[in-house]
Coordinates of C-alpha atoms and ligand atoms in Angstrom, one line a residue:
X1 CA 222.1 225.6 -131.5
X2 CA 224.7 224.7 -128.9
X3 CA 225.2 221.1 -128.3
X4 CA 224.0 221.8 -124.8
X5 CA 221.0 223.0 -126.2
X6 CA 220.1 220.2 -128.5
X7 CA 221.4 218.3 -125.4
X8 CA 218.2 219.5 -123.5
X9 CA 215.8 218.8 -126.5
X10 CA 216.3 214.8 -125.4
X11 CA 214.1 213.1 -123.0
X12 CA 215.7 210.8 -120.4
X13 CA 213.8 209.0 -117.9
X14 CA 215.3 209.5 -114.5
X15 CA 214.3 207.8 -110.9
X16 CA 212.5 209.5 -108.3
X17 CA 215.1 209.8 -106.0
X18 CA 217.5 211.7 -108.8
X19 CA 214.6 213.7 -109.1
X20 CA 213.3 214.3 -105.7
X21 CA 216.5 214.5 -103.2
X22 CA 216.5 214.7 -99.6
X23 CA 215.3 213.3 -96.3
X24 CA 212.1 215.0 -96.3
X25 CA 211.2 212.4 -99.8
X26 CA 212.2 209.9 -98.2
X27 CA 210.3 210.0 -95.0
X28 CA 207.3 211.2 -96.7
X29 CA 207.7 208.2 -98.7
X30 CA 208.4 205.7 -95.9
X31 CA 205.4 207.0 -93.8
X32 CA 203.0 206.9 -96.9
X33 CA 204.7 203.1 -97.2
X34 CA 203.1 202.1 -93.3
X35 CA 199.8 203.1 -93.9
X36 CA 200.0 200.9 -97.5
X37 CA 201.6 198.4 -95.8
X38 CA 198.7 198.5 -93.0
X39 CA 196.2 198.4 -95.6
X40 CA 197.6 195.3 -97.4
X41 CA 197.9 193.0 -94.2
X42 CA 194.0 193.7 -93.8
X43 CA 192.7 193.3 -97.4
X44 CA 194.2 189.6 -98.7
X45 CA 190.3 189.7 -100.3
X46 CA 188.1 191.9 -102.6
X47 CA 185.8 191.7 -99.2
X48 CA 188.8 192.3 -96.8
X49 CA 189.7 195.6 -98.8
X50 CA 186.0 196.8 -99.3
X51 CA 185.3 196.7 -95.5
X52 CA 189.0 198.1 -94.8
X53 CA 188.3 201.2 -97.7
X54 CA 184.6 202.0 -95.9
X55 CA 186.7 201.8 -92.1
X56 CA 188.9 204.7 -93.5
X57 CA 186.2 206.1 -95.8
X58 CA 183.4 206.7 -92.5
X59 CA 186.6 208.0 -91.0
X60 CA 187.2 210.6 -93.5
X61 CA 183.5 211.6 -93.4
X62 CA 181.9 209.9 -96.4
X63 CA 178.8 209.0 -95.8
X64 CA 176.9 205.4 -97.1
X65 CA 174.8 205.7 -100.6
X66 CA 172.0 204.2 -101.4
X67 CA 169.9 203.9 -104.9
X68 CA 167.7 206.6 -104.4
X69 CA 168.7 209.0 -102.0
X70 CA 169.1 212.4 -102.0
X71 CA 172.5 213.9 -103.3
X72 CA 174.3 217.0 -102.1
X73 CA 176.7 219.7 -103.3
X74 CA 179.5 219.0 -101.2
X75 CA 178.6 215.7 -100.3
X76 CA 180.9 212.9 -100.1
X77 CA 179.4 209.2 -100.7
X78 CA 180.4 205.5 -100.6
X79 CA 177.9 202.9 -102.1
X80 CA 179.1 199.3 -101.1
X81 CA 178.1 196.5 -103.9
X82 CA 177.3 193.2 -102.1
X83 CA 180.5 194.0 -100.2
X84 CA 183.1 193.2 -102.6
X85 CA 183.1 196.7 -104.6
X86 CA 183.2 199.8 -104.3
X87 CA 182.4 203.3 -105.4
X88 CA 183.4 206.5 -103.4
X89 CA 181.7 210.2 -105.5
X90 CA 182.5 213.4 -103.9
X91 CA 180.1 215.7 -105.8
X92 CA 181.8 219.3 -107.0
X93 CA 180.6 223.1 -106.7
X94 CA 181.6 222.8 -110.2
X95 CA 179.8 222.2 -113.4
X96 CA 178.9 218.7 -113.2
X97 CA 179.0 219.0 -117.5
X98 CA 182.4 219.1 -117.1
X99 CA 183.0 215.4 -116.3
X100 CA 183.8 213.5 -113.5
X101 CA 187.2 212.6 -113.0
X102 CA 187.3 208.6 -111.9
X103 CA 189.9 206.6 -110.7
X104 CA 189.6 202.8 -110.9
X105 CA 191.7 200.2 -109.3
X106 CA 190.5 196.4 -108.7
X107 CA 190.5 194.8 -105.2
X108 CA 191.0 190.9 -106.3
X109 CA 194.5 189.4 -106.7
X110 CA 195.2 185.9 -108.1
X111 CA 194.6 183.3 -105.1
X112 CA 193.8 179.6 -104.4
X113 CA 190.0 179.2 -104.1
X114 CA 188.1 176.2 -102.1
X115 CA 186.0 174.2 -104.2
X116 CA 182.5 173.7 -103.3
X117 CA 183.1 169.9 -101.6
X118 CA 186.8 170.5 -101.2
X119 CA 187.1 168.2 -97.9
X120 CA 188.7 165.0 -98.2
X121 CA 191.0 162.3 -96.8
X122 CA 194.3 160.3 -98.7
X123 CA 197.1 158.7 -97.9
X124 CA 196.9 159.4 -94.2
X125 CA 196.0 163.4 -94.7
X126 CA 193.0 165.1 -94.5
X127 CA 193.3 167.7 -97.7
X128 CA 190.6 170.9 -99.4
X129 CA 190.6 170.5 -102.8
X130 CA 191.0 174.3 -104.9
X131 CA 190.6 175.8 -107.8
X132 CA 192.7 178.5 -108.6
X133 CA 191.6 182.6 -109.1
X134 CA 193.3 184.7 -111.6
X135 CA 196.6 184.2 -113.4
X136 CA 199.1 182.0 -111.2
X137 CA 202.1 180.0 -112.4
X138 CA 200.6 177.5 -109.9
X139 CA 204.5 176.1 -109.0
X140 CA 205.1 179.8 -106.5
X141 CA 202.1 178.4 -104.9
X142 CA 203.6 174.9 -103.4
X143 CA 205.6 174.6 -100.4
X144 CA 204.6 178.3 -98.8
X145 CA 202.6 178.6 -95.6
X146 CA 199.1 180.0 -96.6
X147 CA 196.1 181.2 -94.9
X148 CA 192.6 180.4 -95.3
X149 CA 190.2 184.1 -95.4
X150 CA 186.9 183.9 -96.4
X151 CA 183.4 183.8 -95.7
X152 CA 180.9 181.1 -95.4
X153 CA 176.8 181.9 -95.9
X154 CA 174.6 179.5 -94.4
X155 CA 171.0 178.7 -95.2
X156 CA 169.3 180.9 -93.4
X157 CA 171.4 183.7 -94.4
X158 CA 173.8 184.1 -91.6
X159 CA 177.6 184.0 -92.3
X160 CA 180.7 183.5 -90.5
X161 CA 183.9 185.4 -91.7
X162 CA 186.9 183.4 -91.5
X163 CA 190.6 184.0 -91.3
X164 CA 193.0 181.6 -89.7
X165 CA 196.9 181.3 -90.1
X166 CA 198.2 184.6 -90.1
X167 CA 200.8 186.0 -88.1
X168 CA 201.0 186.7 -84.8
X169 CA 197.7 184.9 -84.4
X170 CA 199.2 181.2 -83.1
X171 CA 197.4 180.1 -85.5
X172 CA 198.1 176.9 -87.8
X173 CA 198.7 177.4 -91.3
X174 CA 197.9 175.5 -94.4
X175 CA 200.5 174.1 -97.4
X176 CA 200.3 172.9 -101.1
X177 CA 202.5 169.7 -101.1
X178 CA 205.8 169.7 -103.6
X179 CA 207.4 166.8 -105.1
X180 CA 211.0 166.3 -103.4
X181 CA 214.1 166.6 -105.7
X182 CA 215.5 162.9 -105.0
X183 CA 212.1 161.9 -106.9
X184 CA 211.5 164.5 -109.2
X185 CA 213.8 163.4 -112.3
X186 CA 211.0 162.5 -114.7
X187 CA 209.2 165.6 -113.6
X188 CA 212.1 167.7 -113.7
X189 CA 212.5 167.7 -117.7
X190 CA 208.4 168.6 -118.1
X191 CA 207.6 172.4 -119.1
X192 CA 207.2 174.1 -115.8
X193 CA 203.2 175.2 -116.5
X194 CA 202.8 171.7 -116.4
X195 CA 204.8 171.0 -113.7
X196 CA 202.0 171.7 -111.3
X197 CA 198.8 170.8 -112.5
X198 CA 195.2 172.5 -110.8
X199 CA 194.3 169.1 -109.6
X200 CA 197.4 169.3 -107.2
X201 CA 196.9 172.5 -105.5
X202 CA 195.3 170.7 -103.1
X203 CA 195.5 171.9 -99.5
X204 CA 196.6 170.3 -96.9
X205 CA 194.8 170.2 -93.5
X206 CA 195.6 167.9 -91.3
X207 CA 196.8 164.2 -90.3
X208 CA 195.3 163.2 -87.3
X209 CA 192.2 160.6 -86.9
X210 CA 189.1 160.3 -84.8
X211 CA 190.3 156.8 -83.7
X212 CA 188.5 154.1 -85.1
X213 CA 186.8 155.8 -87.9
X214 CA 187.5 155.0 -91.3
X215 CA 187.8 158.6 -92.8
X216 CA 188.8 159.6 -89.3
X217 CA 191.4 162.6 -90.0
X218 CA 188.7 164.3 -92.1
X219 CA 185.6 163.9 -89.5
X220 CA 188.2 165.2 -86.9
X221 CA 189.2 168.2 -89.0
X222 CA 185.2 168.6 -89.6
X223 CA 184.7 168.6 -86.2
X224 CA 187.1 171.5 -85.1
X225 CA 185.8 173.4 -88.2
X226 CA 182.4 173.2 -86.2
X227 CA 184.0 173.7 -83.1
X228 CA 185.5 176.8 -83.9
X229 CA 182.5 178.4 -86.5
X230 CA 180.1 176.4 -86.2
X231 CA 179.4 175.1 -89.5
X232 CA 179.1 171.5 -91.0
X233 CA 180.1 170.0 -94.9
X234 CA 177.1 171.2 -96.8
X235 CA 178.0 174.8 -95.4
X236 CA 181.0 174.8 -97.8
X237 CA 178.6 174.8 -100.7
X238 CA 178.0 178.3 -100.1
X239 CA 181.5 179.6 -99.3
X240 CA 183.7 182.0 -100.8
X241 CA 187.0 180.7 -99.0
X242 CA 190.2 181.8 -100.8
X243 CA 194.2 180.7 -99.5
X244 CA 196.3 183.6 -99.6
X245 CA 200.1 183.8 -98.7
X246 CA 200.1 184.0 -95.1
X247 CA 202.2 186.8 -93.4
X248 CA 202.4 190.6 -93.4
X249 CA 203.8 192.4 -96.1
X250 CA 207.7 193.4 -95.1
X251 CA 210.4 195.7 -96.1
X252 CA 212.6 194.3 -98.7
X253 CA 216.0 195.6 -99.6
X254 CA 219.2 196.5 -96.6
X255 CA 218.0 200.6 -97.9
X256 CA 214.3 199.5 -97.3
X257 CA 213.4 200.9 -100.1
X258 CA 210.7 198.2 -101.7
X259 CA 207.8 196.4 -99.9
X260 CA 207.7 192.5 -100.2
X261 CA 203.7 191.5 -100.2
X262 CA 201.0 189.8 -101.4
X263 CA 197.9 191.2 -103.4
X264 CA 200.4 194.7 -104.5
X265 CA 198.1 194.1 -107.9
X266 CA 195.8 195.6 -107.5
X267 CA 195.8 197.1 -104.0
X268 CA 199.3 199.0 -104.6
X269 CA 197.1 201.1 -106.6
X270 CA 193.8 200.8 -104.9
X271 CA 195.0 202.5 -102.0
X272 CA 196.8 205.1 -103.5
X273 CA 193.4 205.9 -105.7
X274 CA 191.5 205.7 -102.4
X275 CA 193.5 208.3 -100.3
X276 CA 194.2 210.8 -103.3
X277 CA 190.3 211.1 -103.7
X278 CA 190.1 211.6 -100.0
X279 CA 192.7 214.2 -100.1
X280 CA 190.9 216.2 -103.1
X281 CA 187.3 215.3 -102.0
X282 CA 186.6 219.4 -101.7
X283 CA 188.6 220.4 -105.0
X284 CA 185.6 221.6 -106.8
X285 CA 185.7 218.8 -109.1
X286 CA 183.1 215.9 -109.1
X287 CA 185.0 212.5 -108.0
X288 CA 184.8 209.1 -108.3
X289 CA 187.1 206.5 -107.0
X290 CA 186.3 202.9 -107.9
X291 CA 187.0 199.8 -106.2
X292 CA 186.6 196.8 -108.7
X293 CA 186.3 193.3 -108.1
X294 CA 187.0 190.0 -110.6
X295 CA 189.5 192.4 -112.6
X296 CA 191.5 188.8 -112.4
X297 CA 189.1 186.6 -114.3
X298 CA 188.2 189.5 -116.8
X299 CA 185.9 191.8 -114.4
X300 CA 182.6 189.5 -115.0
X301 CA 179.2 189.4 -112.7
X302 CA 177.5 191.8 -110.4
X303 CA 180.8 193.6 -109.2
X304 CA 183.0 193.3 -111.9
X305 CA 184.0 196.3 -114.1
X306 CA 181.7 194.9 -117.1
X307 CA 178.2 195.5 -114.2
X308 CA 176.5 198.8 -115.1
X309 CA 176.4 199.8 -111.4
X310 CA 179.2 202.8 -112.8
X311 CA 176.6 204.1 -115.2
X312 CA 173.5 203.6 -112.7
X313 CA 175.6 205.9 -110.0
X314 CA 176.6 208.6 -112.9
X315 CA 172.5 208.6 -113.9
X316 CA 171.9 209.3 -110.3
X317 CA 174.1 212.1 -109.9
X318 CA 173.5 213.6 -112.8
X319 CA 169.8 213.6 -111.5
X320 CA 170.8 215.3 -108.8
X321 CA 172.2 218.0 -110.3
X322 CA 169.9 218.4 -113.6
X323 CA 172.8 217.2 -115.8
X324 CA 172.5 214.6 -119.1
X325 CA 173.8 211.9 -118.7
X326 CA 175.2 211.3 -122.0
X327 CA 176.9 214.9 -121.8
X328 CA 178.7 214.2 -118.7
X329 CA 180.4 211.3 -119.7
X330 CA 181.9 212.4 -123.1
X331 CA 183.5 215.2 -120.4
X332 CA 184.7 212.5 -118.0
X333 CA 188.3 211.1 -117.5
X334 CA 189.4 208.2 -116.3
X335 CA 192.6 206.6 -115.1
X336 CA 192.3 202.9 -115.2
X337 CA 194.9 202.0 -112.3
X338 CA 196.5 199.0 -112.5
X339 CA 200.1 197.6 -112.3
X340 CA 203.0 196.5 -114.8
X341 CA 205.7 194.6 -115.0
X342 CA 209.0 196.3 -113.9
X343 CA 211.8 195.9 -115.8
X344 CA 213.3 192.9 -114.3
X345 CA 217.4 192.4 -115.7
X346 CA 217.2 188.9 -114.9
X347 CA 214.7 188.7 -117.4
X348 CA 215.8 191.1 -119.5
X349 CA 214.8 188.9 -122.8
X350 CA 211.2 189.6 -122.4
X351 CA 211.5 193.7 -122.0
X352 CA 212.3 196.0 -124.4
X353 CA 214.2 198.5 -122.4
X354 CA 213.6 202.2 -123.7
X355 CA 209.6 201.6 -122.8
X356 CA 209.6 199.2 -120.1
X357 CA 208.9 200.9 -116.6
X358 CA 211.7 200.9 -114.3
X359 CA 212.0 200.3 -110.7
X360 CA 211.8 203.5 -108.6
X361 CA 211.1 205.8 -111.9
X362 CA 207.4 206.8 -110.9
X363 CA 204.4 206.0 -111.4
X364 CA 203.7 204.5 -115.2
X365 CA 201.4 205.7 -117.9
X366 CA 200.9 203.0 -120.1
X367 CA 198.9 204.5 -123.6
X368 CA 197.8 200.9 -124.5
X369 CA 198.2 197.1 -123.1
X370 CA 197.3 194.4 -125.2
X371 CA 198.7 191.8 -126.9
X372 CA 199.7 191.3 -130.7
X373 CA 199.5 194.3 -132.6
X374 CA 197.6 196.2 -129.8
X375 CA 194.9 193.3 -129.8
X376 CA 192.0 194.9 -127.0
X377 CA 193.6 197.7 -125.9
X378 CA 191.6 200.9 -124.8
X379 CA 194.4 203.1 -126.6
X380 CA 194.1 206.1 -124.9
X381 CA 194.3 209.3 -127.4
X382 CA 197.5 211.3 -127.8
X383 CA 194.8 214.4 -126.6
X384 CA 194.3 213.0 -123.2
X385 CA 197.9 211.5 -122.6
X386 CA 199.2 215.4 -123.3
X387 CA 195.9 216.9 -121.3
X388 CA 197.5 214.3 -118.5
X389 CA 201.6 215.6 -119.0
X390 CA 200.2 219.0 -118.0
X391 CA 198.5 217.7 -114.7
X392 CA 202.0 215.2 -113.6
X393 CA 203.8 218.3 -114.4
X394 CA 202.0 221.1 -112.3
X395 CA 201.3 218.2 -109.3
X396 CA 205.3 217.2 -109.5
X397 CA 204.7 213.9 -110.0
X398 CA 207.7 211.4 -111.4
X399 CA 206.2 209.7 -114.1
X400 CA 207.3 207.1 -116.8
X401 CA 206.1 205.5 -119.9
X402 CA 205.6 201.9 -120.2
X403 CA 204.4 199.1 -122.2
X404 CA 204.1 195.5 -120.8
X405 CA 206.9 193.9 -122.1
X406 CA 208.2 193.1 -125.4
X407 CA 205.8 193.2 -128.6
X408 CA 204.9 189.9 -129.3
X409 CA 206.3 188.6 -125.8
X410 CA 202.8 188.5 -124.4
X411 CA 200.4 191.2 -122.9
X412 CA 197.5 191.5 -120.5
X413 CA 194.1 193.6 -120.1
X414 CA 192.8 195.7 -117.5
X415 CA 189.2 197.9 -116.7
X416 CA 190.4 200.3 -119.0
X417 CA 188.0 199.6 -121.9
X418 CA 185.1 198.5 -119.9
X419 CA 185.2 202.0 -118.9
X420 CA 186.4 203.6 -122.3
X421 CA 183.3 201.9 -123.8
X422 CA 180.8 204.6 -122.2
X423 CA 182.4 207.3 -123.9
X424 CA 184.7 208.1 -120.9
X425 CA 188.2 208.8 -121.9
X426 CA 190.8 206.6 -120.4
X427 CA 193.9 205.6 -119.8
X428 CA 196.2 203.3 -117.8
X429 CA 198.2 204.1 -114.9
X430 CA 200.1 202.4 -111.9
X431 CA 203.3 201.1 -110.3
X432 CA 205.5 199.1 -111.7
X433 CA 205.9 195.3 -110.1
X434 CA 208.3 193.0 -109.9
X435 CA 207.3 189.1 -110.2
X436 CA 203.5 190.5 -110.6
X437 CA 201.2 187.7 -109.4
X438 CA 203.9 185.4 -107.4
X439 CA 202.6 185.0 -103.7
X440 CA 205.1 187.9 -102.6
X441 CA 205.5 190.8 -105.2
X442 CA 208.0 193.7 -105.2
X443 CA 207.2 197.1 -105.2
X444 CA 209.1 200.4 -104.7
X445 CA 208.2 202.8 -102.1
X446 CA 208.7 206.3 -104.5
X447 CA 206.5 204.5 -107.1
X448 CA 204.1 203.8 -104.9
X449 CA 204.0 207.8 -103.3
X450 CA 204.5 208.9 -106.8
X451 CA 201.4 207.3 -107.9
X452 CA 199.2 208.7 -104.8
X453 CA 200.5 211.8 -106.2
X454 CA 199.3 211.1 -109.8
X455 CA 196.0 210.9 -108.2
X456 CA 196.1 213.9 -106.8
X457 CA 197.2 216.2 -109.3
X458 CA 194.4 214.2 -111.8
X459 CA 192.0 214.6 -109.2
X460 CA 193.0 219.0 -108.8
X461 CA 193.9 219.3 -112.5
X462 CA 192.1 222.5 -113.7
X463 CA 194.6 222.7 -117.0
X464 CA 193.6 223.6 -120.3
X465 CA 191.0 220.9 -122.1
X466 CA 192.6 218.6 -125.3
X467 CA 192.3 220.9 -128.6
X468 CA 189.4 220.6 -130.4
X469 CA 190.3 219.1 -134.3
Ligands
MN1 MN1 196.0 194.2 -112.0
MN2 MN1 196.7 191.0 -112.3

């Protein structure tokens, strides 16, 4: 062999824009970027996004599911769970035995939660206690203007949505106090996860009294809470209220070539998930796009990944169409979508660079997550990673490996294996993030078309099946 040829026996990962050249990529990137970016500014919550997916879903022509009723050939469904998950099946002309192919994102990003009394008054301020949602190094959280999004359920079973301090809104916002540096010596030399503990991350909301009252600046901020939706105390005892960085995600970078946002984990791959399975809704093949919630806090209760509502809407189809259950899932495939960590060279101590994911070099495949010797990892076999090469390939899709982070450096989970664990085969895939779970995360803009793409060419794949052994 020539040393050219040997040459071309080597694999190199390259970025998406050595790959993909030209203005047309990089509009069609840019204006696939808007609509994300759209997306994001509406859906801070798992409730925000599930309300924002049906908008676009009814608007694409899928109609509501419920338990029970009748499923068509052709059709295309959403089934809304309690309004904080949610599952979109286009049912195939094809052979429902074999499989349907599922995409699964989740909805919830890490956050500052209200606790159930959180309203109190100290030292002149009126401040709502919290207690924090999902993996935060609570320090990012202090000094930021946040908004408050949520919703409140009274007694009798009425609610009130609420959303206050975003832009363009003239609304106020709200702020976790930070210690000052001329007093911050002593706390200075402390490890910096305790630099910030959860009892601090209290939220500041105002500093004005009723006069003459002794816990005046809280009755006062009581009162315009009632003023404006009509609620009292005791209604925050049934309230899901969550502070979220306030602001709309932005273009980062002079070339504009990453977003700056909040919430990119998960919805940087929720959206993409969302509008590939629109796209290939009338492929033949029977879809299913899943919208998870509590992915954060290890996809418990009634909408996380670990409910059986998945199984429950596979039994229902398959009644539909005469198919066993058991026989459609061993055919099904999944991809678990879900971010990683980007290669980040002012951190370069924790990657390991041949099988990190890099900025801009497409979307990721990552075989297994875990932590320490590949502790709870799905693990996805070599048969369906080479089934899924053949479908990046024919839907020219930039792809790359990745693993998250060094071995031993730390790891993380994701659906994956509450999915895998029904016999469905599956595997991770997303876009790589820079400063995952910081108020405002980094993503490219040719990841994040490259991974819409990924969907798509999973969703059309009609390539040969794994070999049999
Ligand atoms: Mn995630
Ligand atoms: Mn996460």
């Amino acid at each position: 062999m020539t040393p050219e040829e040997i040459r071309g026996l080597t694999y190199t990962k390259k970025s998406a824009y050595e790959r993909k050249r030209g203005e047309s990529y990089l509009s069609d990137i840019g204006t696939y970027a808007e609509g994300y970016m759209k997306f994001l500014d509406e859906a801070k919550t798992e409730r925000e996004a599930v309300r924002e997916a049906v908008r676009l879903a009814e608007a694409a022509g899928w109609k509501k599911f419920s338990f029970g009723d009748r499923i068509e050939t052709g059709g295309k469904y959403y089934y809304n769970n309690r309004g904080k998950n949610l599952f979109l099946f286009a049912v195939g002309s094809r052979p429902l035995t074999e499989g349907i192919r599922i995409s699964a994102a989740h909805i919830d990003s890490p956050r500052v939660d209200l606790k159930p009394v959180p309203l109190y008054e100290d030292g002149g301020m009126c401040f709502l206690k919290t207690h924090y949602y999902g993996g935060i190094r609570k320090y990012q959280w202090t000094a930021t203007p946040l908004a408050l999004r949520g919703r409140i359920v009274r007694k009798d079973g009425t609610s009130v949505d609420i959303r206050i301090g975003e832009d363009g809104s003239g609304d106020p916002v709200f702020y976790i106090n930070d210690l000052l540096p001329h007093l911050s010596h002593k706390d200075d030399s402390r490890p910096l996860a305790e630099a910030v503990p959860g009892e601090k991350l209290n939220l500041l909301a105002g500093s004005r009294p009723v006069p003459g009252e002794s816990d005046g600046i809280k009755l006062n901020v009581l009162g315009i809470l009632n003023e404006k939706f009509g609620i009292s105390e005791e209604d925050f005892l049934s309230a899901e209220l969550c502070a979220v960085p306030s602001g709309r995600a932005r273009d980062a970078g002079l070339d504009r070539s990453m977003i700056c946002g909040y919430g990119h984990d998960d919805k940087v791959c929720a959206y993409p998930a969302l509008t590939a399975v629109f796209d290939a809704a009338s492929s033949g093949h029977t879809l299913m796009c899943i919208l998870a919630d509590k992915e954060e806090i290890g996809s418990e209760g009634t909408t996380g990944m670990q409910c059986d509502i998945m199984l429950d809407l596979i039994d229902e189809i398959c009644a539909a169409r005469g198919a066993s259950p058991a026989a459609v899932r061993a055919a099904s495939k999944c991809l678990s979508a879900d971010v990683s960590a980007a290669y980040d060279p002012n951190f370069s101590d924790v990657f390991e660079k041949r099988n990190t994911p890099m900025l801009s070099c497409g979307v990721v495949l990552t075989k297994y997550t875990g932590a320490r010797g590949k502790s709870s990892t799905n693990d996805a076999p070599a048969e369906y990673v080479g089934w899924l090469r053949g479908a990046m390939d024919e839907g020219d899709v930039v792809w790359q490996t990745g693993e998250l982070g060094k071995v031993d450096a730390g790891g993380g989970g994701t659906v994956a294996k509450y999915i895998a664990k029904h016999n469905i085969e599956t595997v991770d895939l997303g876009v790589p993030v820079i400063s995952m779970h910081a108020p405002y995360e980094i993503i490219s803009k040719a990841d994040l078309y490259e991974t819409m793409l990924a969907f798509r060419a999973f969703n059309v794949y009609d390539g040969p099946a794994p070999a049999e052994e």
